[in-house]
């Protein structure tokens, strides 16, 4: 932690008495791609803006390579940033936009030109130098914005929801490009998004935020499969919450709609007969067949959603409803509404969440 | 539908006639300097007059300085109000509207009282000092137009994000304003400049009471002593003003285009 590239210590930000960032502590390693993920108003953009220097922390420190950058104005922090609204300068062509930071830094014209060409090649837009922003699509503009941010060789890159304004297909291809470029340059990157799929697909680590607090920090696999809190479990991906009754707290057994299930953990002090909320991902539940889990439950099909490669079923068990995902099999049509169905799951996939 | 369109045209024709007929009458009158013939003699007489050239040149110079000073004051003020002091906008609106409410005669008497020969800063003691004073007066008179033109220009761009984008790339506030903000609202600034020009060229009260040889004062003098030349001058003055408005419209086409979002 001590030698982290970017360290955030007890960061607090209040606006007119309303605290939007509440004592956040984070550490990012050099070359890491970290996403700040959370719903609107969770403080993720405010943290990013404090790193950039556009907001002054109410208290706390931001250290880059051990140096406190809080007193530095944004233009002296040597940080690159890409904005949601592209923010290309409309009066300048692509070449001048990309070269703007270099010009400010006093880089000689020839060197500048070479660097701009290098950047345009990197983003896959060689030969676009003379075009103006209004002559380009949103995806192309955002790539130019990325090149502009990277051209002065910043020590860190900040991405403020850079894909939000783009359509779905371009978002996917551009996020892959961003990740590839980031890997190639090895630049430490902080990416702000409210889109969990985006965060899961490109991050080394994800910081999940809620109401100004860090809920969990971890690799995408860990965040998705081992959510630390109910908020993380429900915000990242789909989740089933089932109510059961504790049969034996010490043996960790729960009655789930008439079936006794052995769960990996129970809240401390869970008494026999008390209600407990069990959670599991839809893909952990299967239609009972060849590869069955150790728990099988009978129910009726309440909803069928055909999503292309995946079919999502809602199955009504005794008191609980459970969503399950099954791959589309072209030779087998999905079950009809009202059909009786047997589902199975592994009790080891069930987890009990702290609030 | 046809009847409604007919009445719309009637209303338009009446409105146009209200403005154009006096102008047309003035124009025809200005051509009648020679009995029984329509000539441009009145215009030739005006253009040949050394006082016309001198006063027009003087007003033109004042207009240029008023534009420079006006832009230098209004652009940073409007920019920072829009960027950081949004709550000040109603106050700015009020202050910049004051020159439309306070008559120029009050303004010029205030100037004379504040800067006369017995004041701490006796600008009226010298011709140069009075010129400085008149330029300041013109800046004040043009303030409502200059501010609105620039503020409208600032509204067409994302001032906050562009400023942040330039800043994070290393630009200081002055560099940001000069390299990013100003070029993107250049057309709006030019609109303000041409409106200032139109106001200064025809201005009479300040120039007359400060006793400066401005074009407005010359027009008044000619009007009092000649018959056809004042009409020619009125047409010239209109042509200049309309020309300025036409240039504003033309320049609008060259404004930097807002980027696509698709």
Coordinates of C-alpha atoms in Angstrom, one line a residue:
Chain A
X1 CA 0.0 0.0 0.0
X2 CA 2.8 2.3 0.9
X3 CA 4.3 2.3 -2.6
X4 CA 1.0 2.5 -4.5
X5 CA 1.2 4.6 -7.6
X6 CA -2.0 6.5 -6.7
X7 CA -3.2 6.6 -3.1
X8 CA -6.3 8.3 -1.8
X9 CA -6.4 8.8 2.0
X10 CA -9.5 9.6 3.9
X11 CA -10.9 11.6 1.0
X12 CA -14.0 13.7 1.9
X13 CA -16.0 16.0 -0.2
X14 CA -19.0 18.1 0.9
X15 CA -21.1 20.4 -1.1
X16 CA -23.0 22.9 1.0
X17 CA -23.2 20.6 4.0
X18 CA -24.0 17.5 1.8
X19 CA -21.2 15.0 2.0
X20 CA -20.9 13.1 -1.3
X21 CA -17.6 11.4 -0.6
X22 CA -17.2 10.0 2.9
X23 CA -13.7 9.2 3.9
X24 CA -12.6 7.1 0.9
X25 CA -9.3 5.2 1.0
X26 CA -8.0 3.6 -2.1
X27 CA -4.7 2.5 -3.6
X28 CA -3.9 1.9 -7.3
X29 CA -0.9 0.2 -8.6
X30 CA 1.1 1.5 -11.6
X31 CA -0.3 0.3 -14.9
X32 CA -3.6 -0.8 -13.4
X33 CA -7.0 -0.3 -15.0
X34 CA -9.4 0.5 -12.2
X35 CA -13.1 1.2 -12.6
X36 CA -15.1 3.3 -10.2
X37 CA -18.5 1.7 -10.4
X38 CA -21.8 2.9 -8.8
X39 CA -25.2 4.4 -9.4
X40 CA -25.7 8.2 -10.0
X41 CA -24.8 10.3 -7.0
X42 CA -22.5 7.7 -5.4
X43 CA -19.5 10.1 -5.6
X44 CA -17.5 8.3 -8.4
X45 CA -17.3 11.3 -10.7
X46 CA -16.5 13.6 -7.7
X47 CA -13.5 11.3 -6.8
X48 CA -12.3 11.4 -10.4
X49 CA -12.7 15.2 -10.5
X50 CA -10.7 15.6 -7.3
X51 CA -7.9 13.4 -8.8
X52 CA -8.0 15.7 -11.8
X53 CA -8.0 18.8 -9.6
X54 CA -11.4 20.2 -10.7
X55 CA -12.8 19.8 -7.2
X56 CA -10.9 20.6 -4.0
X57 CA -11.2 17.9 -1.3
X58 CA -12.9 19.0 1.9
X59 CA -10.3 16.9 3.7
X60 CA -8.0 14.0 2.9
X61 CA -5.1 13.5 0.5
X62 CA -4.4 12.4 -3.0
X63 CA -0.9 11.1 -3.5
X64 CA 0.7 10.2 -6.9
X65 CA 4.0 8.4 -6.5
X66 CA 4.1 9.6 -2.9
X67 CA 3.6 13.3 -3.8
X68 CA 0.5 15.0 -2.5
X69 CA -1.1 16.6 -5.6
X70 CA -4.0 18.3 -3.7
X71 CA -2.3 21.7 -3.8
X72 CA -1.5 21.5 -7.5
X73 CA -3.9 23.1 -10.1
X74 CA -5.2 20.7 -12.8
X75 CA -2.9 22.1 -15.5
X76 CA 0.2 21.1 -13.4
X77 CA -0.8 17.6 -12.5
X78 CA 0.3 15.9 -15.7
X79 CA -2.9 13.9 -15.9
X80 CA -4.8 13.0 -19.1
X81 CA -8.6 13.0 -19.1
X82 CA -11.3 11.9 -21.5
X83 CA -14.8 13.4 -20.9
X84 CA -18.2 12.0 -21.5
X85 CA -19.0 14.8 -23.9
X86 CA -15.8 14.4 -25.9
X87 CA -14.9 18.1 -25.4
X88 CA -12.9 18.4 -28.6
X89 CA -12.2 22.0 -29.4
X90 CA -14.6 22.8 -32.3
X91 CA -12.3 25.5 -33.8
X92 CA -9.4 23.1 -34.2
X93 CA -8.9 20.1 -36.5
X94 CA -7.9 16.7 -35.3
X95 CA -4.2 17.4 -35.6
X96 CA -4.5 20.6 -33.6
X97 CA -6.7 19.0 -31.0
X98 CA -4.3 16.1 -30.5
X99 CA -1.3 18.4 -30.5
X100 CA -2.8 21.0 -28.1
X101 CA -1.2 19.6 -24.9
X102 CA 2.1 19.3 -26.7
X103 CA 2.0 22.9 -27.9
X104 CA 1.2 24.1 -24.4
X105 CA 4.2 22.1 -23.2
X106 CA 6.4 23.9 -25.7
X107 CA 7.2 20.8 -27.8
X108 CA 8.9 21.7 -31.1
X109 CA 6.7 21.6 -34.2
X110 CA 8.4 18.6 -35.9
X111 CA 8.3 16.5 -32.8
X112 CA 4.7 17.5 -32.2
X113 CA 3.7 16.5 -35.7
X114 CA 5.4 13.1 -35.3
X115 CA 3.7 12.5 -31.9
X116 CA 0.3 13.4 -33.3
X117 CA 0.8 11.0 -36.2
X118 CA 1.8 8.3 -33.8
X119 CA -1.2 8.9 -31.7
X120 CA -3.6 8.9 -34.7
X121 CA -2.1 5.5 -35.7
X122 CA -2.6 4.3 -32.2
X123 CA -6.3 5.1 -32.2
X124 CA -6.7 3.8 -35.8
X125 CA -7.4 7.1 -37.4
X126 CA -4.3 7.9 -39.5
X127 CA -5.0 10.4 -42.2
X128 CA -7.8 12.1 -40.2
X129 CA -5.6 15.0 -39.1
X130 CA -7.2 17.7 -41.2
X131 CA -10.8 16.8 -40.3
X132 CA -12.8 18.9 -37.9
X133 CA -14.8 17.4 -35.0
X134 CA -18.1 18.1 -36.7
X135 CA -17.0 15.9 -39.6
X136 CA -16.6 12.8 -37.5
X137 CA -18.9 10.4 -35.7
X138 CA -19.2 10.2 -31.9
X139 CA -17.0 7.1 -31.7
X140 CA -14.3 8.7 -33.9
X141 CA -14.4 11.9 -31.8
X142 CA -14.0 10.0 -28.6
X143 CA -11.0 8.2 -30.0
X144 CA -9.5 11.6 -30.9
X145 CA -10.2 12.7 -27.4
X146 CA -8.3 9.7 -26.1
X147 CA -5.4 10.5 -28.4
X148 CA -5.4 14.1 -27.2
X149 CA -5.3 13.0 -23.6
X150 CA -2.4 10.5 -24.2
X151 CA -0.3 12.7 -26.5
X152 CA 1.5 14.7 -23.8
X153 CA 2.5 11.3 -22.1
X154 CA 0.5 11.9 -18.9
X155 CA 1.4 9.9 -15.8
X156 CA -2.2 8.8 -15.4
X157 CA -5.4 8.6 -17.5
X158 CA -8.8 9.5 -16.2
X159 CA -11.9 8.4 -18.1
X160 CA -15.2 10.0 -17.1
X161 CA -17.9 7.8 -18.6
X162 CA -16.3 8.1 -22.0
X163 CA -18.7 5.6 -23.6
X164 CA -22.0 6.8 -22.3
X165 CA -22.9 9.0 -25.2
X166 CA -22.2 6.2 -27.8
X167 CA -24.5 3.6 -29.2
X168 CA -24.3 0.0 -27.9
X169 CA -22.2 -1.5 -30.7
X170 CA -19.6 1.3 -30.7
X171 CA -19.4 1.2 -26.9
X172 CA -18.3 -2.4 -27.0
X173 CA -15.7 -2.0 -29.7
X174 CA -14.4 1.2 -28.3
X175 CA -14.0 -0.2 -24.7
X176 CA -12.0 -3.0 -26.2
X177 CA -9.8 -0.5 -28.0
X178 CA -9.4 1.6 -24.9
X179 CA -8.3 -1.5 -22.9
X180 CA -5.9 -2.6 -25.7
X181 CA -4.3 0.9 -25.8
X182 CA -4.1 1.1 -22.1
X183 CA -2.3 -2.3 -22.0
X184 CA 0.0 -1.3 -24.8
X185 CA 1.0 1.9 -23.0
X186 CA 0.9 0.5 -19.5
X187 CA -0.7 3.7 -18.2
X188 CA -2.5 3.7 -14.9
X189 CA -6.1 4.4 -15.7
X190 CA -9.1 5.3 -13.6
X191 CA -12.4 4.7 -15.4
X192 CA -15.7 6.0 -14.1
X193 CA -18.9 4.2 -15.2
X194 CA -22.3 3.2 -14.0
X195 CA -22.4 0.3 -16.4
X196 CA -21.5 -2.9 -14.5
X197 CA -21.0 -4.9 -17.7
X198 CA -18.5 -2.2 -18.9
X199 CA -16.6 -2.3 -15.6
X200 CA -16.6 -6.1 -15.4
X201 CA -15.3 -6.5 -19.0
X202 CA -12.3 -4.2 -19.0
X203 CA -11.0 -3.6 -15.4
X204 CA -8.2 -5.1 -13.5
X205 CA -10.0 -4.1 -10.4
X206 CA -13.3 -2.5 -9.6
X207 CA -14.2 -0.1 -6.8
X208 CA -17.9 -0.4 -6.1
X209 CA -19.3 2.8 -4.5
X210 CA -22.6 3.6 -2.9
X211 CA -23.6 6.9 -1.3
X212 CA -20.1 8.1 -1.0
X213 CA -18.7 5.0 0.6
X214 CA -16.5 2.2 -0.9
X215 CA -18.6 -1.0 -0.7
X216 CA -16.0 -3.4 -2.1
X217 CA -12.7 -3.3 -4.0
X218 CA -11.7 -6.4 -6.0
X219 CA -11.1 -8.1 -9.3
X220 CA -14.2 -8.4 -11.5
X221 CA -14.4 -12.2 -10.8
X222 CA -14.3 -11.5 -7.1
X223 CA -16.8 -8.7 -7.2
X224 CA -19.3 -10.7 -9.1
X225 CA -18.9 -14.1 -7.4
X226 CA -18.1 -13.0 -3.9
X227 CA -20.0 -9.7 -3.3
X228 CA -19.2 -8.4 0.1
X229 CA -22.5 -6.6 0.7
X230 CA -26.1 -6.8 -0.4
X231 CA -25.6 -3.6 -2.4
X232 CA -22.7 -5.0 -4.4
X233 CA -24.6 -8.3 -5.1
X234 CA -27.7 -6.4 -6.3
X235 CA -25.9 -3.7 -8.2
X236 CA -23.5 -5.9 -10.0
X237 CA -25.4 -8.4 -12.1
X238 CA -28.7 -10.1 -11.5
X239 CA -29.3 -11.8 -8.1
X240 CA -32.0 -14.1 -6.6
X241 CA -32.9 -13.4 -3.1
X242 CA -34.8 -16.4 -1.4
X243 CA -36.3 -16.4 2.0
X244 CA -35.7 -19.6 4.1
X245 CA -36.0 -20.6 7.7
X246 CA -33.0 -21.7 9.7
X247 CA -33.3 -25.4 10.8
X248 CA -30.0 -25.7 12.6
X249 CA -27.7 -22.7 13.0
X250 CA -24.7 -24.8 14.0
X251 CA -25.1 -27.2 11.1
X252 CA -25.8 -24.3 8.7
X253 CA -29.1 -25.9 7.4
X254 CA -32.0 -23.9 6.1
X255 CA -35.5 -24.9 5.0
X256 CA -36.0 -23.5 1.6
X257 CA -39.6 -24.1 0.4
X258 CA -39.7 -27.6 2.1
X259 CA -36.2 -28.6 1.1
X260 CA -33.4 -28.6 3.6
X261 CA -30.4 -26.9 2.2
X262 CA -26.9 -26.9 3.6
X263 CA -25.4 -23.4 3.1
X264 CA -21.7 -22.4 3.3
X265 CA -22.4 -19.8 6.0
X266 CA -25.1 -18.2 8.1
X267 CA -25.2 -14.9 10.0
X268 CA -23.7 -15.3 13.4
X269 CA -26.2 -16.2 16.0
X270 CA -28.9 -17.2 13.5
X271 CA -31.4 -19.1 15.7
X272 CA -33.4 -22.1 14.6
X273 CA -36.8 -21.0 13.2
X274 CA -35.6 -17.5 12.3
X275 CA -35.9 -16.2 8.7
X276 CA -32.8 -15.8 6.6
X277 CA -32.2 -14.3 3.1
X278 CA -30.2 -16.5 0.8
X279 CA -28.9 -15.2 -2.5
X280 CA -27.5 -16.8 -5.6
X281 CA -26.9 -15.8 -9.2
X282 CA -29.3 -16.9 -12.0
X283 CA -26.6 -18.8 -13.8
X284 CA -26.0 -20.9 -10.6
X285 CA -29.5 -22.4 -11.0
X286 CA -30.2 -25.0 -13.7
X287 CA -33.1 -26.8 -15.1
X288 CA -32.8 -30.2 -13.5
X289 CA -31.3 -32.7 -16.0
X290 CA -28.1 -34.6 -16.4
X291 CA -25.8 -32.4 -14.4
X292 CA -27.8 -31.8 -11.2
X293 CA -26.7 -30.0 -8.1
X294 CA -27.2 -31.2 -4.6
X295 CA -30.5 -29.3 -4.2
X296 CA -33.5 -29.8 -6.4
X297 CA -36.7 -27.8 -6.1
X298 CA -40.0 -28.1 -7.9
X299 CA -41.9 -25.1 -9.3
X300 CA -44.0 -23.7 -12.1
X301 CA -42.7 -21.5 -15.0
X302 CA -44.0 -17.9 -14.3
X303 CA -42.1 -16.0 -17.0
X304 CA -40.0 -16.8 -20.1
X305 CA -37.7 -14.1 -21.6
X306 CA -35.9 -15.1 -24.8
X307 CA -32.6 -13.0 -24.8
X308 CA -31.0 -14.7 -27.9
X309 CA -28.2 -16.9 -26.7
X310 CA -29.7 -17.1 -23.2
X311 CA -33.2 -17.8 -22.0
X312 CA -34.2 -16.4 -18.6
X313 CA -36.9 -18.2 -16.8
X314 CA -38.7 -17.1 -13.7
X315 CA -39.8 -20.2 -11.7
X316 CA -42.3 -19.9 -8.8
X317 CA -41.3 -22.2 -5.9
X318 CA -43.4 -22.3 -2.8
X319 CA -43.0 -18.8 -1.3
X320 CA -40.1 -17.8 -3.5
X321 CA -39.5 -16.9 -7.1
X322 CA -36.2 -17.8 -8.7
X323 CA -34.7 -16.5 -11.9
X324 CA -32.5 -18.9 -13.9
X325 CA -30.5 -18.5 -17.1
X326 CA -30.2 -21.4 -19.5
X327 CA -28.4 -21.4 -22.9
X328 CA -30.6 -21.4 -25.9
X329 CA -30.8 -24.9 -27.5
X330 CA -32.1 -24.5 -31.1
X331 CA -33.5 -28.0 -31.0
X332 CA -35.5 -27.5 -27.8
X333 CA -38.1 -24.8 -27.5
X334 CA -38.2 -23.0 -24.1
X335 CA -40.8 -24.3 -21.5
X336 CA -44.3 -22.9 -21.7
X337 CA -45.8 -20.7 -19.0
X338 CA -47.4 -22.7 -16.2
X339 CA -45.4 -25.9 -16.9
X340 CA -44.1 -27.8 -13.9
X341 CA -40.3 -27.6 -13.8
X342 CA -37.6 -29.0 -11.6
X343 CA -34.6 -26.8 -10.9
X344 CA -31.3 -27.7 -9.3
X345 CA -28.5 -25.8 -7.6
X346 CA -25.4 -26.4 -5.7
X347 CA -25.7 -25.4 -2.1
X348 CA -22.2 -24.1 -2.2
X349 CA -23.3 -21.4 -4.6
X350 CA -25.8 -20.0 -2.1
X351 CA -24.5 -17.1 0.0
X352 CA -25.8 -15.1 2.9
X353 CA -25.1 -11.4 2.6
X354 CA -24.4 -8.8 5.2
X355 CA -26.4 -5.6 4.7
Chain B
X1 CA -55.7 28.7 -45.4
X2 CA -55.3 31.0 -48.4
X3 CA -57.3 33.8 -46.7
X4 CA -55.0 33.5 -43.7
X5 CA -51.9 33.7 -45.8
X6 CA -53.4 36.7 -47.7
X7 CA -53.9 38.7 -44.4
X8 CA -50.5 37.6 -43.2
X9 CA -49.0 39.2 -46.3
X10 CA -51.1 42.3 -45.8
X11 CA -49.8 42.8 -42.3
X12 CA -46.3 42.2 -43.5
X13 CA -46.7 44.7 -46.3
X14 CA -48.1 47.3 -43.9
X15 CA -45.2 46.7 -41.5
X16 CA -42.6 46.9 -44.3
X17 CA -44.2 50.1 -45.7
X18 CA -44.0 51.7 -42.2
X19 CA -40.3 51.3 -42.2
X20 CA -39.4 51.5 -45.9
X21 CA -41.6 54.4 -47.1
X22 CA -39.9 57.1 -45.0
X23 CA -36.5 55.7 -46.2
X24 CA -37.6 55.6 -49.8
X25 CA -38.9 59.2 -49.5
X26 CA -35.6 60.3 -47.9
X27 CA -33.7 58.5 -50.6
X28 CA -35.7 60.0 -53.5
X29 CA -35.4 63.5 -51.8
X30 CA -31.6 63.0 -51.5
X31 CA -31.4 62.5 -55.3
X32 CA -33.3 65.8 -56.1
X33 CA -30.4 68.2 -55.5
X34 CA -30.6 69.3 -59.2
X35 CA -34.0 70.6 -60.2
X36 CA -35.9 68.2 -62.5
X37 CA -33.2 65.5 -62.4
X38 CA -32.4 62.6 -60.1
X39 CA -28.6 62.7 -59.4
X40 CA -26.2 61.6 -56.7
X41 CA -24.9 65.1 -56.4
X42 CA -25.8 65.3 -52.7
X43 CA -23.8 62.2 -52.0
X44 CA -20.8 63.5 -54.0
X45 CA -21.1 66.7 -52.1
X46 CA -21.1 64.9 -48.8
X47 CA -18.2 62.6 -49.7
X48 CA -16.1 65.5 -51.0
X49 CA -16.6 67.4 -47.7
X50 CA -13.4 67.3 -45.7
X51 CA -15.4 67.5 -42.5
X52 CA -17.2 64.3 -43.5
X53 CA -14.0 62.5 -43.9
X54 CA -12.5 63.9 -40.7
X55 CA -15.6 63.2 -38.5
X56 CA -16.2 59.8 -40.0
X57 CA -12.6 58.9 -39.4
X58 CA -12.8 60.1 -35.8
X59 CA -15.9 58.1 -35.1
X60 CA -14.4 55.1 -36.8
X61 CA -11.3 55.3 -34.6
X62 CA -13.5 55.8 -31.5
X63 CA -15.5 52.7 -32.5
X64 CA -12.4 50.6 -33.0
X65 CA -11.1 51.5 -29.5
X66 CA -14.6 51.1 -28.0
X67 CA -14.7 47.6 -29.5
X68 CA -11.3 46.7 -28.2
X69 CA -12.0 48.0 -24.7
X70 CA -15.5 46.5 -24.7
X71 CA -14.3 43.0 -25.7
X72 CA -11.4 43.2 -23.2
X73 CA -13.9 43.9 -20.4
X74 CA -16.9 41.9 -21.3
X75 CA -15.3 38.7 -22.6
X76 CA -13.5 37.7 -19.4
X77 CA -16.3 38.9 -17.3
X78 CA -19.0 37.0 -19.2
X79 CA -16.7 33.9 -19.4
X80 CA -16.0 33.8 -15.6
X81 CA -19.6 34.5 -14.7
X82 CA -20.7 31.6 -16.9
X83 CA -17.9 29.3 -15.7
X84 CA -17.8 29.9 -11.9
X85 CA -20.2 32.6 -10.8
X86 CA -23.6 31.6 -12.3
X87 CA -25.3 33.1 -9.3
X88 CA -24.0 36.5 -10.5
X89 CA -25.8 36.3 -13.9
X90 CA -29.0 38.2 -12.8
X91 CA -26.8 41.0 -11.4
X92 CA -24.7 41.1 -14.7
X93 CA -27.9 41.2 -16.7
X94 CA -29.2 44.1 -14.6
X95 CA -25.9 46.1 -14.8
X96 CA -25.5 45.6 -18.5
X97 CA -29.0 46.7 -19.1
X98 CA -28.5 50.0 -17.2
X99 CA -27.2 51.9 -20.3
X100 CA -30.6 51.3 -21.9
X101 CA -32.4 52.7 -18.9
X102 CA -30.1 55.6 -18.0
X103 CA -30.2 58.2 -20.8
X104 CA -26.9 59.1 -22.4
X105 CA -27.3 62.7 -21.3
X106 CA -27.2 61.6 -17.7
X107 CA -24.1 59.5 -18.4
X108 CA -22.2 62.4 -20.1
X109 CA -23.1 64.8 -17.3
X110 CA -21.8 62.3 -14.9
X111 CA -18.6 62.0 -16.9
X112 CA -18.1 65.7 -17.0
X113 CA -18.8 66.1 -13.3
X114 CA -16.4 63.3 -12.4
X115 CA -13.6 64.1 -14.8
X116 CA -13.7 67.9 -15.2
X117 CA -10.7 70.2 -14.8
X118 CA -11.2 70.5 -11.0
X119 CA -11.4 66.7 -10.4
X120 CA -8.7 64.3 -9.3
X121 CA -8.5 62.9 -12.9
X122 CA -9.2 65.9 -15.1
X123 CA -9.6 64.1 -18.4
X124 CA -11.6 66.9 -20.0
X125 CA -8.6 69.2 -19.7
X126 CA -7.1 67.8 -22.9
X127 CA -8.4 66.6 -26.2
X128 CA -6.8 63.2 -25.7
X129 CA -8.3 62.9 -22.2
X130 CA -11.7 63.8 -23.6
X131 CA -11.2 61.2 -26.3
X132 CA -10.5 58.6 -23.7
X133 CA -13.6 59.7 -21.9
X134 CA -15.8 59.4 -25.0
X135 CA -14.5 56.0 -25.7
X136 CA -15.4 54.9 -22.2
X137 CA -18.8 56.4 -22.7
X138 CA -19.2 54.5 -26.0
X139 CA -18.2 51.2 -24.2
X140 CA -20.9 51.9 -21.7
X141 CA -23.5 52.6 -24.3
X142 CA -22.6 49.5 -26.2
X143 CA -22.5 47.3 -23.1
X144 CA -26.0 45.8 -23.4
X145 CA -25.3 44.7 -26.9
X146 CA -21.7 43.5 -26.4
X147 CA -22.6 41.5 -23.3
X148 CA -25.6 39.8 -24.9
X149 CA -23.7 39.0 -28.1
X150 CA -20.9 37.4 -26.1
X151 CA -23.1 35.7 -23.6
X152 CA -25.1 34.2 -26.5
X153 CA -21.9 33.0 -28.0
X154 CA -20.8 31.4 -24.7
X155 CA -24.2 29.7 -24.5
X156 CA -23.6 27.8 -27.8
X157 CA -20.5 26.0 -26.4
X158 CA -19.9 23.8 -23.4
X159 CA -17.8 26.4 -21.6
X160 CA -17.2 24.3 -18.5
X161 CA -16.1 21.1 -20.2
X162 CA -14.0 22.9 -22.9
X163 CA -12.2 24.8 -20.1
X164 CA -11.6 21.7 -18.1
X165 CA -10.3 19.9 -21.3
X166 CA -7.9 22.7 -22.0
X167 CA -6.8 23.0 -18.4
X168 CA -6.0 19.3 -17.9
X169 CA -3.9 19.5 -21.0
X170 CA -1.8 22.1 -19.3
X171 CA -3.3 25.4 -20.4
X172 CA -3.6 28.3 -17.8
X173 CA -6.8 30.4 -17.7
X174 CA -5.5 33.0 -20.1
X175 CA -4.3 30.5 -22.6
X176 CA -7.7 28.7 -22.3
X177 CA -9.6 31.9 -23.0
X178 CA -7.4 32.9 -25.9
X179 CA -6.9 29.6 -27.6
X180 CA -10.1 27.7 -26.9
X181 CA -13.0 30.0 -25.8
X182 CA -12.4 33.1 -27.9
X183 CA -12.0 31.4 -31.3
X184 CA -15.2 29.5 -30.6
X185 CA -17.2 32.6 -29.9
X186 CA -15.4 34.8 -32.4
X187 CA -18.5 35.3 -34.5
X188 CA -20.5 36.4 -31.5
X189 CA -17.7 38.8 -30.5
X190 CA -17.8 40.2 -34.1
X191 CA -21.6 40.6 -33.8
X192 CA -21.0 42.7 -30.6
X193 CA -18.3 44.6 -32.4
X194 CA -20.5 45.5 -35.3
X195 CA -23.3 46.5 -33.0
X196 CA -20.9 48.7 -31.2
X197 CA -19.7 50.2 -34.5
X198 CA -23.3 51.0 -35.5
X199 CA -24.0 52.7 -32.2
X200 CA -20.8 54.8 -32.2
X201 CA -21.1 56.0 -35.8
X202 CA -24.5 57.6 -35.2
X203 CA -24.0 58.8 -31.6
X204 CA -24.6 62.5 -31.0
X205 CA -25.2 63.3 -27.3
X206 CA -21.8 62.3 -25.9
X207 CA -19.8 63.8 -28.7
X208 CA -21.8 67.0 -28.7
X209 CA -21.6 67.6 -25.0
X210 CA -17.9 66.6 -24.8
X211 CA -17.3 68.8 -27.9
X212 CA -15.6 66.2 -30.0
X213 CA -15.7 66.2 -33.8
X214 CA -17.7 63.0 -34.3
X215 CA -19.8 61.9 -37.2
X216 CA -23.1 62.3 -35.3
X217 CA -22.4 66.0 -34.6
X218 CA -21.4 66.6 -38.2
X219 CA -24.7 65.1 -39.4
X220 CA -26.6 67.4 -37.0
X221 CA -24.7 70.4 -38.3
X222 CA -25.3 69.5 -41.9
X223 CA -28.9 68.9 -41.1
X224 CA -29.3 72.4 -39.7
X225 CA -27.7 74.2 -42.6
X226 CA -28.3 72.2 -45.8
X227 CA -31.3 70.7 -47.6
X228 CA -30.4 67.6 -49.5
X229 CA -27.1 66.5 -47.9
X230 CA -28.7 65.5 -44.6
X231 CA -31.0 63.0 -46.5
X232 CA -27.9 61.6 -48.3
X233 CA -26.1 61.3 -44.9
X234 CA -29.1 59.6 -43.4
X235 CA -29.1 57.0 -46.2
X236 CA -25.3 56.6 -45.9
X237 CA -25.8 56.1 -42.1
X238 CA -28.5 53.5 -42.7
X239 CA -26.4 51.7 -45.3
X240 CA -23.5 51.5 -42.8
X241 CA -25.7 50.1 -40.0
X242 CA -27.5 47.6 -42.3
X243 CA -24.2 46.7 -43.8
X244 CA -22.9 45.9 -40.3
X245 CA -26.0 43.8 -39.6
X246 CA -25.5 42.0 -42.9
X247 CA -21.9 41.2 -42.1
X248 CA -23.1 39.7 -38.7
X249 CA -25.5 37.4 -40.6
X250 CA -22.8 36.4 -43.0
X251 CA -20.3 35.7 -40.3
X252 CA -22.8 33.4 -38.6
X253 CA -22.1 30.9 -41.4
X254 CA -18.5 30.7 -40.5
X255 CA -19.0 30.0 -36.8
X256 CA -17.2 26.8 -35.6
X257 CA -19.7 24.0 -35.9
X258 CA -20.8 22.1 -32.8
X259 CA -19.6 18.5 -33.0
X260 CA -21.9 15.6 -33.8
X261 CA -23.0 13.3 -31.0
X262 CA -23.8 10.1 -33.0

